[in-house]
Short mmCIF file of C-alpha atoms and ligand atoms in Angstrom, two decimals:
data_model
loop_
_atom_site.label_atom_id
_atom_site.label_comp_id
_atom_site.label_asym_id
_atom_site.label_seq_id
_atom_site.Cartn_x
_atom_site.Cartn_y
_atom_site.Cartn_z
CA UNK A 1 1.10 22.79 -39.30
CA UNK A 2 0.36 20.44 -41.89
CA UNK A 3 3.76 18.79 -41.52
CA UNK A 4 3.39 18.44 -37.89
CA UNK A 5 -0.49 16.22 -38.68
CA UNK A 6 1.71 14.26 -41.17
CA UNK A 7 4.48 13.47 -39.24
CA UNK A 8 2.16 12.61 -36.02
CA UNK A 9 -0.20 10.55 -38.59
CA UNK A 10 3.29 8.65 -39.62
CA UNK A 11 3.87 8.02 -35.99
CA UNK A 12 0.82 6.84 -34.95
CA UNK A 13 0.56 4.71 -38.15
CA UNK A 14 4.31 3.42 -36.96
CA UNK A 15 2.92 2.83 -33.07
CA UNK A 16 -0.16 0.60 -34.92
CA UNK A 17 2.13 -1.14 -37.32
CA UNK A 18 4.59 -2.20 -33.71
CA UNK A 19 1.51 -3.52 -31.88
CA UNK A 20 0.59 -5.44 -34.93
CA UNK A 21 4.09 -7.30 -34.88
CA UNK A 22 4.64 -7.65 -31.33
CA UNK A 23 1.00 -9.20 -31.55
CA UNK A 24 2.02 -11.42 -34.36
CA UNK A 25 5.61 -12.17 -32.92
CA UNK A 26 4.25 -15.39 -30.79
CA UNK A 27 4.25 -15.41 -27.30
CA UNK A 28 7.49 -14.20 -25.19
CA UNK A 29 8.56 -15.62 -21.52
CA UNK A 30 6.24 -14.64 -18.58
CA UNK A 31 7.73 -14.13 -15.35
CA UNK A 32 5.33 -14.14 -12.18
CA UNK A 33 6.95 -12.85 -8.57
CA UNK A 34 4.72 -12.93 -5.31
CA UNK A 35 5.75 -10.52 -2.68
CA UNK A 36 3.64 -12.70 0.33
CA UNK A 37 2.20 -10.76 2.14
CA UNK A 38 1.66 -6.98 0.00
CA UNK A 39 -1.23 -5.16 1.20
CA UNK A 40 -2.55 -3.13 -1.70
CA UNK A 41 -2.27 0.37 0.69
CA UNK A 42 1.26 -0.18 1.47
CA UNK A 43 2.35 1.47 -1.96
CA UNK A 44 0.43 4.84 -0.97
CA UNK A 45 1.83 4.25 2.35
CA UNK A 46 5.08 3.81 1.79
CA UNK A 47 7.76 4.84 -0.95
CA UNK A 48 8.62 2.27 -3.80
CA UNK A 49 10.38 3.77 -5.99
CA UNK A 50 11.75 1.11 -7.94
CA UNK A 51 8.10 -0.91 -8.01
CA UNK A 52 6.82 2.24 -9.11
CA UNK A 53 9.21 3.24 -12.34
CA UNK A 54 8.35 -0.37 -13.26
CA UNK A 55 4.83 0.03 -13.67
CA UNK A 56 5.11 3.78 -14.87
CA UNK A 57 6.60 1.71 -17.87
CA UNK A 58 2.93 -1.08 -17.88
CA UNK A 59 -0.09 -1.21 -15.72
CA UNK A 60 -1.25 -0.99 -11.95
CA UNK A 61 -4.34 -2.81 -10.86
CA UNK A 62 -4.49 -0.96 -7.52
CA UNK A 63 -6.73 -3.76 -5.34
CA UNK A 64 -6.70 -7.54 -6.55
CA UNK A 65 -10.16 -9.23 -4.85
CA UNK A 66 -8.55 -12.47 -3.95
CA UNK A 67 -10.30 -15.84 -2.43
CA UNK A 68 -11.31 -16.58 0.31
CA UNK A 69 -9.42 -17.58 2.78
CA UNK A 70 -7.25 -14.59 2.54
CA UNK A 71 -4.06 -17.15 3.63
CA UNK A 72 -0.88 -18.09 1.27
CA UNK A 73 -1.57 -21.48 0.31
CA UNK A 74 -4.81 -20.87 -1.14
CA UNK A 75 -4.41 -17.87 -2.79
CA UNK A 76 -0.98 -18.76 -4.34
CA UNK A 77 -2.70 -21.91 -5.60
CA UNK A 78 -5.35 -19.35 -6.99
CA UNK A 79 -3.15 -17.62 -9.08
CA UNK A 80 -1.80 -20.44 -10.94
CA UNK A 81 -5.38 -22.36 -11.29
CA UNK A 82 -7.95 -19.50 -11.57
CA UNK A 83 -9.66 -21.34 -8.85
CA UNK A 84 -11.47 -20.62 -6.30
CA UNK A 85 -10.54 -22.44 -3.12
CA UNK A 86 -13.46 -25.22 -3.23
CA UNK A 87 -12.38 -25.60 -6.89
CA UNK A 88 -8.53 -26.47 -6.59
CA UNK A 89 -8.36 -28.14 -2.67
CA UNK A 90 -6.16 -26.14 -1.22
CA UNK A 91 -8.31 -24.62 1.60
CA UNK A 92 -6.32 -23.35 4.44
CA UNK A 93 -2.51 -23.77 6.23
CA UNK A 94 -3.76 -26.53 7.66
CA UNK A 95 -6.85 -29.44 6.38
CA UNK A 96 -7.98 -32.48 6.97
CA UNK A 97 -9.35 -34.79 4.34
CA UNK A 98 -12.01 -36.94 6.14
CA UNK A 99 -11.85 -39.52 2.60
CA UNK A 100 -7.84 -40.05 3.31
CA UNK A 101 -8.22 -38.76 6.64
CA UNK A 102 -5.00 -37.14 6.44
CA UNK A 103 -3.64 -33.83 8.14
CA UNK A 104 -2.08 -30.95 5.90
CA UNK A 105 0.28 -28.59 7.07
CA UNK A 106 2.50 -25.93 5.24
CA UNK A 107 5.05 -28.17 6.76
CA UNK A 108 3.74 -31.17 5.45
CA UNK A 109 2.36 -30.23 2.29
CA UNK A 110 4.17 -32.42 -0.46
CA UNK A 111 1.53 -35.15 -0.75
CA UNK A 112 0.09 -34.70 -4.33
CA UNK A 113 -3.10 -36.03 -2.80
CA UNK A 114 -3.91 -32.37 -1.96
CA UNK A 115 -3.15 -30.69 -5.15
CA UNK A 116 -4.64 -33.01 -7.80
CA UNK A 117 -7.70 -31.09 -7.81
CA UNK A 118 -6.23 -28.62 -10.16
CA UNK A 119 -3.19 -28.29 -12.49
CA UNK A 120 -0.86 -25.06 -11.86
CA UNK A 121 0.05 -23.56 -15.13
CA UNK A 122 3.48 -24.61 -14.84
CA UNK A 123 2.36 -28.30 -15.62
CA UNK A 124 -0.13 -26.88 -18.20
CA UNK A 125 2.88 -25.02 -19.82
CA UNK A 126 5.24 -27.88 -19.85
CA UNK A 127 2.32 -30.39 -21.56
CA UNK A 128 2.19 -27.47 -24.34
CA UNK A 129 5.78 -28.52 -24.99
CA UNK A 130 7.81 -25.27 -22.98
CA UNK A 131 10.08 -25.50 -20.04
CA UNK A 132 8.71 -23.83 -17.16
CA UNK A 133 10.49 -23.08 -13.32
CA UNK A 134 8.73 -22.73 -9.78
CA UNK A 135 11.00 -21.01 -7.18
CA UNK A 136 10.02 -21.76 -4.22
CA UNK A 137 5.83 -21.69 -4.99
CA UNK A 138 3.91 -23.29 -2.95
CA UNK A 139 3.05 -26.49 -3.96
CA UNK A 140 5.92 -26.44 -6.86
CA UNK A 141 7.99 -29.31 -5.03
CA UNK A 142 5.42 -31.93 -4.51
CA UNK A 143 6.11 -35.47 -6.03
CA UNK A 144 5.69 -35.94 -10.11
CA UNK A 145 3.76 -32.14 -9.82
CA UNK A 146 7.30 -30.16 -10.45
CA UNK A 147 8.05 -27.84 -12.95
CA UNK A 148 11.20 -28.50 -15.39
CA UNK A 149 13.41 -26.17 -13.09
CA UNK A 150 12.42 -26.11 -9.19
CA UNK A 151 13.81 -25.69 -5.75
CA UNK A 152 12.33 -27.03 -2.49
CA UNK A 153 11.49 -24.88 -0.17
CA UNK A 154 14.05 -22.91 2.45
CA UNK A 155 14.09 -19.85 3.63
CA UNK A 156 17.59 -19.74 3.99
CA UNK A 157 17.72 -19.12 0.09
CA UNK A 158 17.86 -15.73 -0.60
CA UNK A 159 16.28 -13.68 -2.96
CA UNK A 160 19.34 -12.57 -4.56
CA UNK A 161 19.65 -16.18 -4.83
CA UNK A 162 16.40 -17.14 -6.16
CA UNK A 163 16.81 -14.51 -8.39
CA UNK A 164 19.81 -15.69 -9.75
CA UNK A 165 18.47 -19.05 -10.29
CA UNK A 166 15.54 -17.69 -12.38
CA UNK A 167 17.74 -15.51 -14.93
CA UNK A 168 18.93 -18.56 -15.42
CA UNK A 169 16.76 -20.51 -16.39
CA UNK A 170 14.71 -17.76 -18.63
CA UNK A 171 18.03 -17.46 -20.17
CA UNK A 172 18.62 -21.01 -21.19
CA UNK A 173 21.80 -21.81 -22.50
CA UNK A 174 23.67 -24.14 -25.84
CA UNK A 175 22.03 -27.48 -24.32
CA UNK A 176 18.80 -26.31 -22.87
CA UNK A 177 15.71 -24.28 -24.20
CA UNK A 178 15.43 -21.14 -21.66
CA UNK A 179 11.68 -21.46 -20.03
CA UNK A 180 8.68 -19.85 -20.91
CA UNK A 181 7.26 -19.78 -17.63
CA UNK A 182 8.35 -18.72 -14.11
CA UNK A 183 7.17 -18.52 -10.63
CA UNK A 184 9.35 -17.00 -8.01
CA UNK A 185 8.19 -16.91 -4.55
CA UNK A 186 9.61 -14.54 -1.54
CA UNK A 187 8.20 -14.54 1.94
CA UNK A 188 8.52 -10.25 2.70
CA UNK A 189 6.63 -8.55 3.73
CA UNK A 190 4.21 -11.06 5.17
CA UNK A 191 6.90 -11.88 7.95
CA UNK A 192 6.99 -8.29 9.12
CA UNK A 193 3.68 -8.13 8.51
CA UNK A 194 2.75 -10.75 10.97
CA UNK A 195 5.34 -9.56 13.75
CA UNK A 196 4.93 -6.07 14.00
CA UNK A 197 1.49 -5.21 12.50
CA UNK A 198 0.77 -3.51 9.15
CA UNK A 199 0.06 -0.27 11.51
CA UNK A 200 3.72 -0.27 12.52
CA UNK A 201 4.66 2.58 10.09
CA UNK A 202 9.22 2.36 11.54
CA UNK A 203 9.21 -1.61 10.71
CA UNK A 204 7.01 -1.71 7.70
CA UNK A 205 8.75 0.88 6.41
CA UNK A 206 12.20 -0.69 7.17
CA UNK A 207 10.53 -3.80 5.48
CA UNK A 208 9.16 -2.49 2.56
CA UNK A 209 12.44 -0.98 1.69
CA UNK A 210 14.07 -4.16 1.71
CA UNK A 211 10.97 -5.43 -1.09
CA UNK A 212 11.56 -2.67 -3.23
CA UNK A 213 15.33 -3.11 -3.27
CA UNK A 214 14.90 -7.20 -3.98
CA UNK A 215 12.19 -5.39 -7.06
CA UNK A 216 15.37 -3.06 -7.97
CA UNK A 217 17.72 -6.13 -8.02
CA UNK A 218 15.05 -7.42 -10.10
CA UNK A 219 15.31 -4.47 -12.71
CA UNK A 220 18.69 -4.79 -12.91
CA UNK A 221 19.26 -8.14 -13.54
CA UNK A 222 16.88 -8.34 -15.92
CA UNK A 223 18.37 -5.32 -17.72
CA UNK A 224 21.88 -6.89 -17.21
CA UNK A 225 20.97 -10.46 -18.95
CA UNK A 226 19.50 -8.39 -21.20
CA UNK A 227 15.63 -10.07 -20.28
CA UNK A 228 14.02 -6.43 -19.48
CA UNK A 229 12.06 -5.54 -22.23
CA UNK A 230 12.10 -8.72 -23.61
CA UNK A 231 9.70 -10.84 -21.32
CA UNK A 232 6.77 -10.30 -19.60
CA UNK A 233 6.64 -9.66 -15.99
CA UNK A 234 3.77 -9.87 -13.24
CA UNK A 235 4.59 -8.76 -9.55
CA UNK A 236 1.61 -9.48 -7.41
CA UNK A 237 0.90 -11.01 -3.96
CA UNK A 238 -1.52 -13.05 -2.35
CA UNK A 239 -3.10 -10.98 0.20
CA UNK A 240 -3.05 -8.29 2.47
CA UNK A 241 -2.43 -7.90 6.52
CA UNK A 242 -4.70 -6.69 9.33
CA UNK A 243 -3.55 -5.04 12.43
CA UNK A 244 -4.46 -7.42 15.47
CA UNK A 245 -4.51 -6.79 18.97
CA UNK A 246 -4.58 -8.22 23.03
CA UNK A 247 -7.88 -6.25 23.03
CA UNK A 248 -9.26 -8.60 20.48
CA UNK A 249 -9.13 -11.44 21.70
CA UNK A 250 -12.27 -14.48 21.08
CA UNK A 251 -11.79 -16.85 23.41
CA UNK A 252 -13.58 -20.35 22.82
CA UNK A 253 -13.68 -21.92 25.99
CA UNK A 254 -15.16 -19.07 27.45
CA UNK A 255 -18.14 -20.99 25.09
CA UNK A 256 -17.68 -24.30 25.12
CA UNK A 257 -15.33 -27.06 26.27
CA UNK A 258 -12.71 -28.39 23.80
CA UNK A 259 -13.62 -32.04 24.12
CA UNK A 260 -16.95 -31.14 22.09
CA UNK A 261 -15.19 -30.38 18.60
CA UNK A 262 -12.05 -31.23 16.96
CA UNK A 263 -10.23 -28.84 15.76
CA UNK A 264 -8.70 -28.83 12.34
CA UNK A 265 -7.64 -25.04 12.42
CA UNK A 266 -8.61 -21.91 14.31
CA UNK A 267 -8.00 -18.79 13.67
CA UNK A 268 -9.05 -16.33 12.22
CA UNK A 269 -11.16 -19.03 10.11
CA UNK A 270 -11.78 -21.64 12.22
CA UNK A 271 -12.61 -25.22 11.30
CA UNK A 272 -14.15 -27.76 13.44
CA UNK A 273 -15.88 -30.93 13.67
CA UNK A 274 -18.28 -31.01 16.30
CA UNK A 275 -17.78 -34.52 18.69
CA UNK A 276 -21.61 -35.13 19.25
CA UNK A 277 -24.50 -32.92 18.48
CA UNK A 278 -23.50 -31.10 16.46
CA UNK A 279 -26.94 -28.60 16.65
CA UNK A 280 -26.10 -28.17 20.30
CA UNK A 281 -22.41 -27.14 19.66
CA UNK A 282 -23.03 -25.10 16.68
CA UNK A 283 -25.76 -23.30 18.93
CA UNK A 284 -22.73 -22.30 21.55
CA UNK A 285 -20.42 -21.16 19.08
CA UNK A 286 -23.13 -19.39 17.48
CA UNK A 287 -23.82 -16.84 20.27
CA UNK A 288 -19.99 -17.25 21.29
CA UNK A 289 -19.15 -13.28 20.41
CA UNK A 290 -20.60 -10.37 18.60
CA UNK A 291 -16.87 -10.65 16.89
CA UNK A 292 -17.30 -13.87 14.92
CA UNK A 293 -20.17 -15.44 13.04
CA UNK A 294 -20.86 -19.33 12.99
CA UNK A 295 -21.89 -21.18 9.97
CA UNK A 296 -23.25 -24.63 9.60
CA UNK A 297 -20.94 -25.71 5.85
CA UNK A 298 -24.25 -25.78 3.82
CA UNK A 299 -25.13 -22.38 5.21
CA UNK A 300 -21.72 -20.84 3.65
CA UNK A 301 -22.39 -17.64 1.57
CA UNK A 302 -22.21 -18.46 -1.99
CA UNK A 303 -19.73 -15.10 -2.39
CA UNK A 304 -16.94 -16.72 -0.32
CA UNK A 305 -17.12 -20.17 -2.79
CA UNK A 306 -16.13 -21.87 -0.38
CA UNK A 307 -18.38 -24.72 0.41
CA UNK A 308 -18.21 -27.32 -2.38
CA UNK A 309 -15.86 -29.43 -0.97
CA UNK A 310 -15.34 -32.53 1.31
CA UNK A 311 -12.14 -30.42 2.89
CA UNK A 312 -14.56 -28.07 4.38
CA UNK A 313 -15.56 -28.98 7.88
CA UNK A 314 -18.95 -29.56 9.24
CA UNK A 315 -18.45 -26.04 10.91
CA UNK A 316 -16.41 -22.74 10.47
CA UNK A 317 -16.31 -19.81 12.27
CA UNK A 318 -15.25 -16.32 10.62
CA UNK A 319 -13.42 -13.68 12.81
CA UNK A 320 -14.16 -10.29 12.25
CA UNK A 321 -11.34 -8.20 10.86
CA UNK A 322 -8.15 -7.60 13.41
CA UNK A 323 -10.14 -9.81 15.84
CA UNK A 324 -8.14 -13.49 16.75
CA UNK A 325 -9.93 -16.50 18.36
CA UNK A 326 -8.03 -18.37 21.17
CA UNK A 327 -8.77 -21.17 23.45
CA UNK A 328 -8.06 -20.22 27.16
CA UNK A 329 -8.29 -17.02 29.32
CA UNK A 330 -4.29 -17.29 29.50
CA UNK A 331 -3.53 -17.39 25.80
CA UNK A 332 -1.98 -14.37 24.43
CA UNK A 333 -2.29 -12.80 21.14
CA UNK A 334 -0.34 -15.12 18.69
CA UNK A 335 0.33 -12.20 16.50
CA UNK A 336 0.06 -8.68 15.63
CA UNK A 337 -0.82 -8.46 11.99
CA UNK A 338 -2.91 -11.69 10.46
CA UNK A 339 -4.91 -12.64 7.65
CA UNK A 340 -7.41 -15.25 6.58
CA UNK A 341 -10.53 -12.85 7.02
CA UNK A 342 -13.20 -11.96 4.17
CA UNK A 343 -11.62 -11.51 1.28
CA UNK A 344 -14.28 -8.77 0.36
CA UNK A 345 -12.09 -6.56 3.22
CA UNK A 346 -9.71 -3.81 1.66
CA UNK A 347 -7.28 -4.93 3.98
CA UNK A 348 -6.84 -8.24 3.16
CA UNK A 349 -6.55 -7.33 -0.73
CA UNK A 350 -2.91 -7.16 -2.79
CA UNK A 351 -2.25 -5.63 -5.55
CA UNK A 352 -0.71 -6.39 -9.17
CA UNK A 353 1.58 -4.73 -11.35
CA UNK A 354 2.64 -5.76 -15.20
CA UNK A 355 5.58 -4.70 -17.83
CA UNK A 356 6.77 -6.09 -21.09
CA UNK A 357 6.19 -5.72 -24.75
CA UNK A 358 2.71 -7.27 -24.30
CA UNK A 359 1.37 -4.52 -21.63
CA UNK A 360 0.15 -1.29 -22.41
CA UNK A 361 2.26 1.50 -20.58
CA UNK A 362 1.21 4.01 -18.04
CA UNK A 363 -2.07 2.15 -17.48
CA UNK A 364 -4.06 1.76 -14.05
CA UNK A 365 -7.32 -0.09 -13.11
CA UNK A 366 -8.46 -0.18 -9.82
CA UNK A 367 -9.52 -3.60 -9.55
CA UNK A 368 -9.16 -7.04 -10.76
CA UNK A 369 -10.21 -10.47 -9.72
CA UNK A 370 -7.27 -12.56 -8.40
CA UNK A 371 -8.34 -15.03 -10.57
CA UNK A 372 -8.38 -13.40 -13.62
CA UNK A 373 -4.69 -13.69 -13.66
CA UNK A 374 -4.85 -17.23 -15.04
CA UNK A 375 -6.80 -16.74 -17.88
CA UNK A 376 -4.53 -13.61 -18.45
CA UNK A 377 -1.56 -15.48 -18.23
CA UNK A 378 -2.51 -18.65 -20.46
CA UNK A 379 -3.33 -15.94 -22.95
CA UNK A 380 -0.31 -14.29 -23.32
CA UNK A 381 1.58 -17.72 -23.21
CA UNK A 382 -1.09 -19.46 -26.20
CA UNK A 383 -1.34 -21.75 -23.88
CA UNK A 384 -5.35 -23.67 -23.47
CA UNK A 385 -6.33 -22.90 -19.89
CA UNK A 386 -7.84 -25.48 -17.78
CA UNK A 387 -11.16 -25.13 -16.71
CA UNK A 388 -11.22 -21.98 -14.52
CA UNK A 389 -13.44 -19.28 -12.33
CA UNK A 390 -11.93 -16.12 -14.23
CA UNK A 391 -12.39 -14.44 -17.16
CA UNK A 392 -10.26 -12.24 -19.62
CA UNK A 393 -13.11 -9.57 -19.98
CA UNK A 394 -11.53 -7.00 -17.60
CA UNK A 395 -7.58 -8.12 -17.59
CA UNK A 396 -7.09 -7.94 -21.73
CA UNK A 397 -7.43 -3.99 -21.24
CA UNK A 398 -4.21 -4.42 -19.84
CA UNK A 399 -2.86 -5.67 -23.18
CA UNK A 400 -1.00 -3.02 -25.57
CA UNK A 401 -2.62 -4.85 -28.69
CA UNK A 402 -6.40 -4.77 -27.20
CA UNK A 403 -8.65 -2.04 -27.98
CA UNK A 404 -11.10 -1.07 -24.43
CA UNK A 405 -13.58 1.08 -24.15
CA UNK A 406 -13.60 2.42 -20.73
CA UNK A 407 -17.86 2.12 -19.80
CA UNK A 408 -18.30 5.42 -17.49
CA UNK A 409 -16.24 6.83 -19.78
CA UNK A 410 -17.91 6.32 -22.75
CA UNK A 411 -21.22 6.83 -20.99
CA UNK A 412 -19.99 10.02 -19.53
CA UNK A 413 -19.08 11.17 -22.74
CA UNK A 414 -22.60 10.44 -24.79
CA UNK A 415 -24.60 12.06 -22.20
CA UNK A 416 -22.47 15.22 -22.44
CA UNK A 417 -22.23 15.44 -26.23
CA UNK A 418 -26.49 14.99 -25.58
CA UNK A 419 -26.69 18.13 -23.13
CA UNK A 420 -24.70 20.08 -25.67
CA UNK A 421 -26.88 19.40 -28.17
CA UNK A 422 -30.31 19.75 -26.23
CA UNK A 423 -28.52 23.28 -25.15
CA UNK A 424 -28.15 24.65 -28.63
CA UNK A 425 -31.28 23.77 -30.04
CA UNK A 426 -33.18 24.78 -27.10
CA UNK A 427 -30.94 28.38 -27.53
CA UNK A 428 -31.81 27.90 -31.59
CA UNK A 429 -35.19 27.82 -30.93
CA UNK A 430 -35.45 30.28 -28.06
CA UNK A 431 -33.93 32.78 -30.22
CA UNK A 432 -35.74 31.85 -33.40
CA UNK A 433 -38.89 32.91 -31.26
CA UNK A 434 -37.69 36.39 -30.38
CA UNK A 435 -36.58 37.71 -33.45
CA UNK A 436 -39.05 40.78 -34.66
CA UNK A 437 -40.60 39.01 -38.12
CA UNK A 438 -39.93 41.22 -40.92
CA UNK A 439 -40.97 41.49 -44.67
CA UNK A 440 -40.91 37.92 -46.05
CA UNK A 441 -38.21 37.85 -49.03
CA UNK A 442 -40.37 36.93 -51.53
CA UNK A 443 -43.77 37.31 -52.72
CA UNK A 444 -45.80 35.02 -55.04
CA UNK A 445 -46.53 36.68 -58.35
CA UNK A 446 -49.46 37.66 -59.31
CA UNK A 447 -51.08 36.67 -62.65
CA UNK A 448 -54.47 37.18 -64.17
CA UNK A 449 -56.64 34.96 -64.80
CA UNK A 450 -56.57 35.18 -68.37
CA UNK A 451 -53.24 35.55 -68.60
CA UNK A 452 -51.82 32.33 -70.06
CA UNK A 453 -48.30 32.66 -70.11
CA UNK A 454 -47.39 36.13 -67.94
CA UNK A 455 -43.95 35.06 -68.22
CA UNK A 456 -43.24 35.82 -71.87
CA UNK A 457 -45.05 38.67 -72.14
ZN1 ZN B 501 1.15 -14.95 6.38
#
C-alpha cells in the first residue's frame, strides 16, 4: 500500500515537473483550421470519429458564441482580431463605405481599405519576428496584408492540397524557418449546409463524413511529418446553419416599393439606406412582418456590437431564425439552410476543439466567446495582442499548465461539506440531550475549616 502512495506521489510529482518544462520550453507552432460552416449540434448529430479521438486527446468547447452577423467574413475576421464586427470593419458579404463610397463583395474583397481597421494575427506574428501562412483565410490575400506563406483564393484547391501546402510550411526546411503560425481555411460543410438544409440528416451526413475524413487526413499527416504532438492545433468554425424554407418567406415589396431605399444587402440581415424620409420608410418596414424587426442604426442593441461604425447603414432589418426576406411575390427561396441571424441563437453557434502539448487532455467546457480565441492564441504564441474584445479568463482553463477552479463546483462542494457539518453537530447535540445523566465522576473534596493543609495529613 505504501509503495503504491509512493510510486503515485513520484508520478504525479513527474506529471508537475512535465508541465513545468513544457511551460518553460517557449512557445511551439499553432495551427488554426475553420471548417465554414460547423454547427455546434452536428457532432451529437452525426458521427466524427476522427474529430472526436482528437479532442479525447485536448479540450471541447461544445458552443462558441460568435458575432454578430453570424456570416463568414465577419466571423473569420473575428477570430484572428478578437473583434467584434463594429471593431475590425468587416460587417457583412457585402458593404458599402459611404466615406470611399465603395461596394464590398466576397468577390471583390482585396481592397485593404476594408481590413485596416484591425490587424489579423498573422501580421501581428510576423512583426514579432516569426513566419506565419494563411491558406485560403479570408482576407489573407489582400495587397501588402499577406502572411509570409499564402494562397489566393480557389476552390478548385483541395484540401488534400491545402493541407499539403501547410505541412509545409510548419515544417520549414535548410533555407527557411518553418512558421509559427497557420490559418487554413475549407469551405465544408457550409456548402451543403446552404443547399440541402442542416435538417437534411442523408446529405449532411454524406457531408460531414467527407469533414471528418479531410480532419483524419489531418491526423495523419501531421503524425507522418512528425508535427502531431509537437504543435498546437485549433479546429473551429465560424458559425452554424439554420434550416430555411418556401413557407418563410418576407417579402419587401409586399411593404414598400424598392425605389424608396437602396439596398446594400438583404437577407437575412438586411441593410438599407432609405431614398427620402427616412421616418416614413423605416415606419413601413417596421410593421412589414411579425418575422423581422426594424431598427433605426442608433437604436441597435448594445449585445449585437454592432453599431459603432460608418459601414452600418442608416437601417437594418433582422430576420427571425429560418425566416428569408425577398423582394417580389415571384421570388423563390434562395436557399435551404442560411445564416447571418442573432448570434445569441444555438443554431447559428460552432464549436471549437484544441490538442497539443499546451492543452490539457480530456477536457470540455460548454461555452466560449468566439473572441476569446485571440487572446488565447497570442498567449500561447508570446505574442502582444492588439487591442481586443476578449479575454483569457475562461479560455486559459484550457491550458495543461493553468490551475482552474471550476465555480459551481467549488460552490457545490462548500455548501455540502457545510450540511455535513450542521448534520453532525445537530445529531451531537441531539444526542448529548438524551443521554440519562448519571453520577458526575468526580466530587470536590471536602475540607474543614480549620483544616490547613488536609492534604498532608
Ligand atoms: Zn455560408
Amino acid at each position: 500500500m505504501l509503495l503504491k502512495i509512493l510510486v503515485g506521489f513520484l508520478c504525479g510529482a513527474t506529471a508537475v515537473a512535465t508541465e513545468n518544462n513544457t511551460a518553460h520550453q517557449g512557445p511551439v507552432p499553432l495551427l488554426l483550421v475553420s471548417f465554414d460552416g460547423f454547427r455546434a449540434d452536428y457532432l451529437q448529430r452525426f458521427p466524427m470519429p476522427n474529430l472526436k479521438l482528437l479532442y479525447s486527446q485536448g479540450v471541447l468547447v461544445e458552443q462558441l458564441t460568435n458575432v454578430f452577423i453570424t456570416k463568414t467574413f465577419p466571423n473569420h475576421y473575428s477570430l484572428v482580431t478578437g473583434l467584434y464586427a463594429e471593431s475590425h470593419g468587416i460587417l457583412a458579404s457585402s458593404m458599402y463605405d459611404p466615406v470611399s463610397h465603395k461596394h464590398f463583395t466576397t468577390s471583390n474583397d482585396t481592397d485593404p481599405m476594408w481590413w485596416s481597421e484591425a490587424q489579423p494575427l498573422w501580421l501581428t506574428a510576423l512583426d514579432s519576428g516569426y513566419k506565419t501562412a494563411a491558406m485560403m483565410w479570408p482576407g489573407s490575400d489582400v495587397v501588402n496584408r499577406t502572411a509570409t506563406h499564402f494562397l489566393p483564393y480557389n476552390s478548385d484547391v483541395t484540401f488534400q492540397q491545402r493541407l499539403g501546402n501547410m505541412t509545409k510550411w510548419l515544417l520549414g526546411n535548410e533555407k527557411e524557418q518553418g512558421v509559427m503560425f497557420a490559418a487554413l481555411y475549407w469551405e465544408e460543410p457550409d456548402r451543403s449546409g446552404h443547399m440541402f438544409g442542416p435538417d437534411n440528416n442523408t446529405a449532411m451526413g454524406k457531408a460531414l463524413k467527407e469533414v471528418d475524413d479531410n480532419i483524419g487526413l489531418l491526423m495523419s499527416e501531421l503524425n507522418r511529418t512528425g508535427l502531431w504532438g509537437r504543435i498546437n492545433v485549433l479546429i473551429t468554425s465560424d458559425h452554424g446553419m439554420a434550416q430555411c424554407s418556401a413557407d418563410r418567406l418576407i417579402r419587401l415589396d409586399d411593404c414598400l416599393h424598392p425605389d424608396n431605399y437602396t439596398q446594400v444587402d438583404l437577407t437575412p440581415v438586411a441593410a438599407l439606406i432609405p431614398n427620402k424620409d427616412p421616418k416614413a420608410v423605416f415606419d413601413l418596414l417596421n410593421k412589414c412582418h411579425p418575422h423581422m424587426t426594424a431598427y433605426v442604426k442608433k437604436a441597435i442593441p448594445d449585445r449585437l456590437h454592432y453599431r459603432n461604425n460608418e459601414r452600418i447603414q442608416p437601417i437594418i432589418l433582422i430576420a427571425d431564425e429560418g425566416w428569408t426576406i425577398v423582394h417580389r411575390k415571384t421570388d423563390k427561396l434562395p436557399r435551404l439552410g442560411d445564416h447571418g441571424y442573432d448570434n445569441s441563437l444555438p443554431s447559428m453557434h460552432p464549436f471549437l476543439a484544441a490538442t497539443g502539448p499546451s492543452f490539457r487532455q480530456g477536457y470540455r467546457i460548454s461555452s466560449l466567446q468566439s473572441v476569446d480565441i485571440y487572446p488565447l492564441m497570442c498567449h500561447l504564441l508570446s505574442v502582444p495582442a492588439q487591442p481586443n474584445n476578449g479575454t483569457l479568463t475562461q479560455a486559459r482553463c484550457m491550458l495543461a499548465a493553468e490551475t482552474c477552479w471550476d465555480v459551481p463546483l467549488m460552490v457545490g462542494l462548500v455548501v455540502g461539506v457545510l450540511l455535513v457539518l450542521t448534520t453532525i453537530t445537530f445529531l451531537f447535540r441531539f444526542l448529548s440531550y438524551r443521554r440519562p445523566s448519571g453520577p458526575r465522576p468526580f466530587q470536590r473534596l471536602q475540607v474543614d475549616d480549620d483544616d490547613d493543609d488536609p492534604l498532608l495529613e
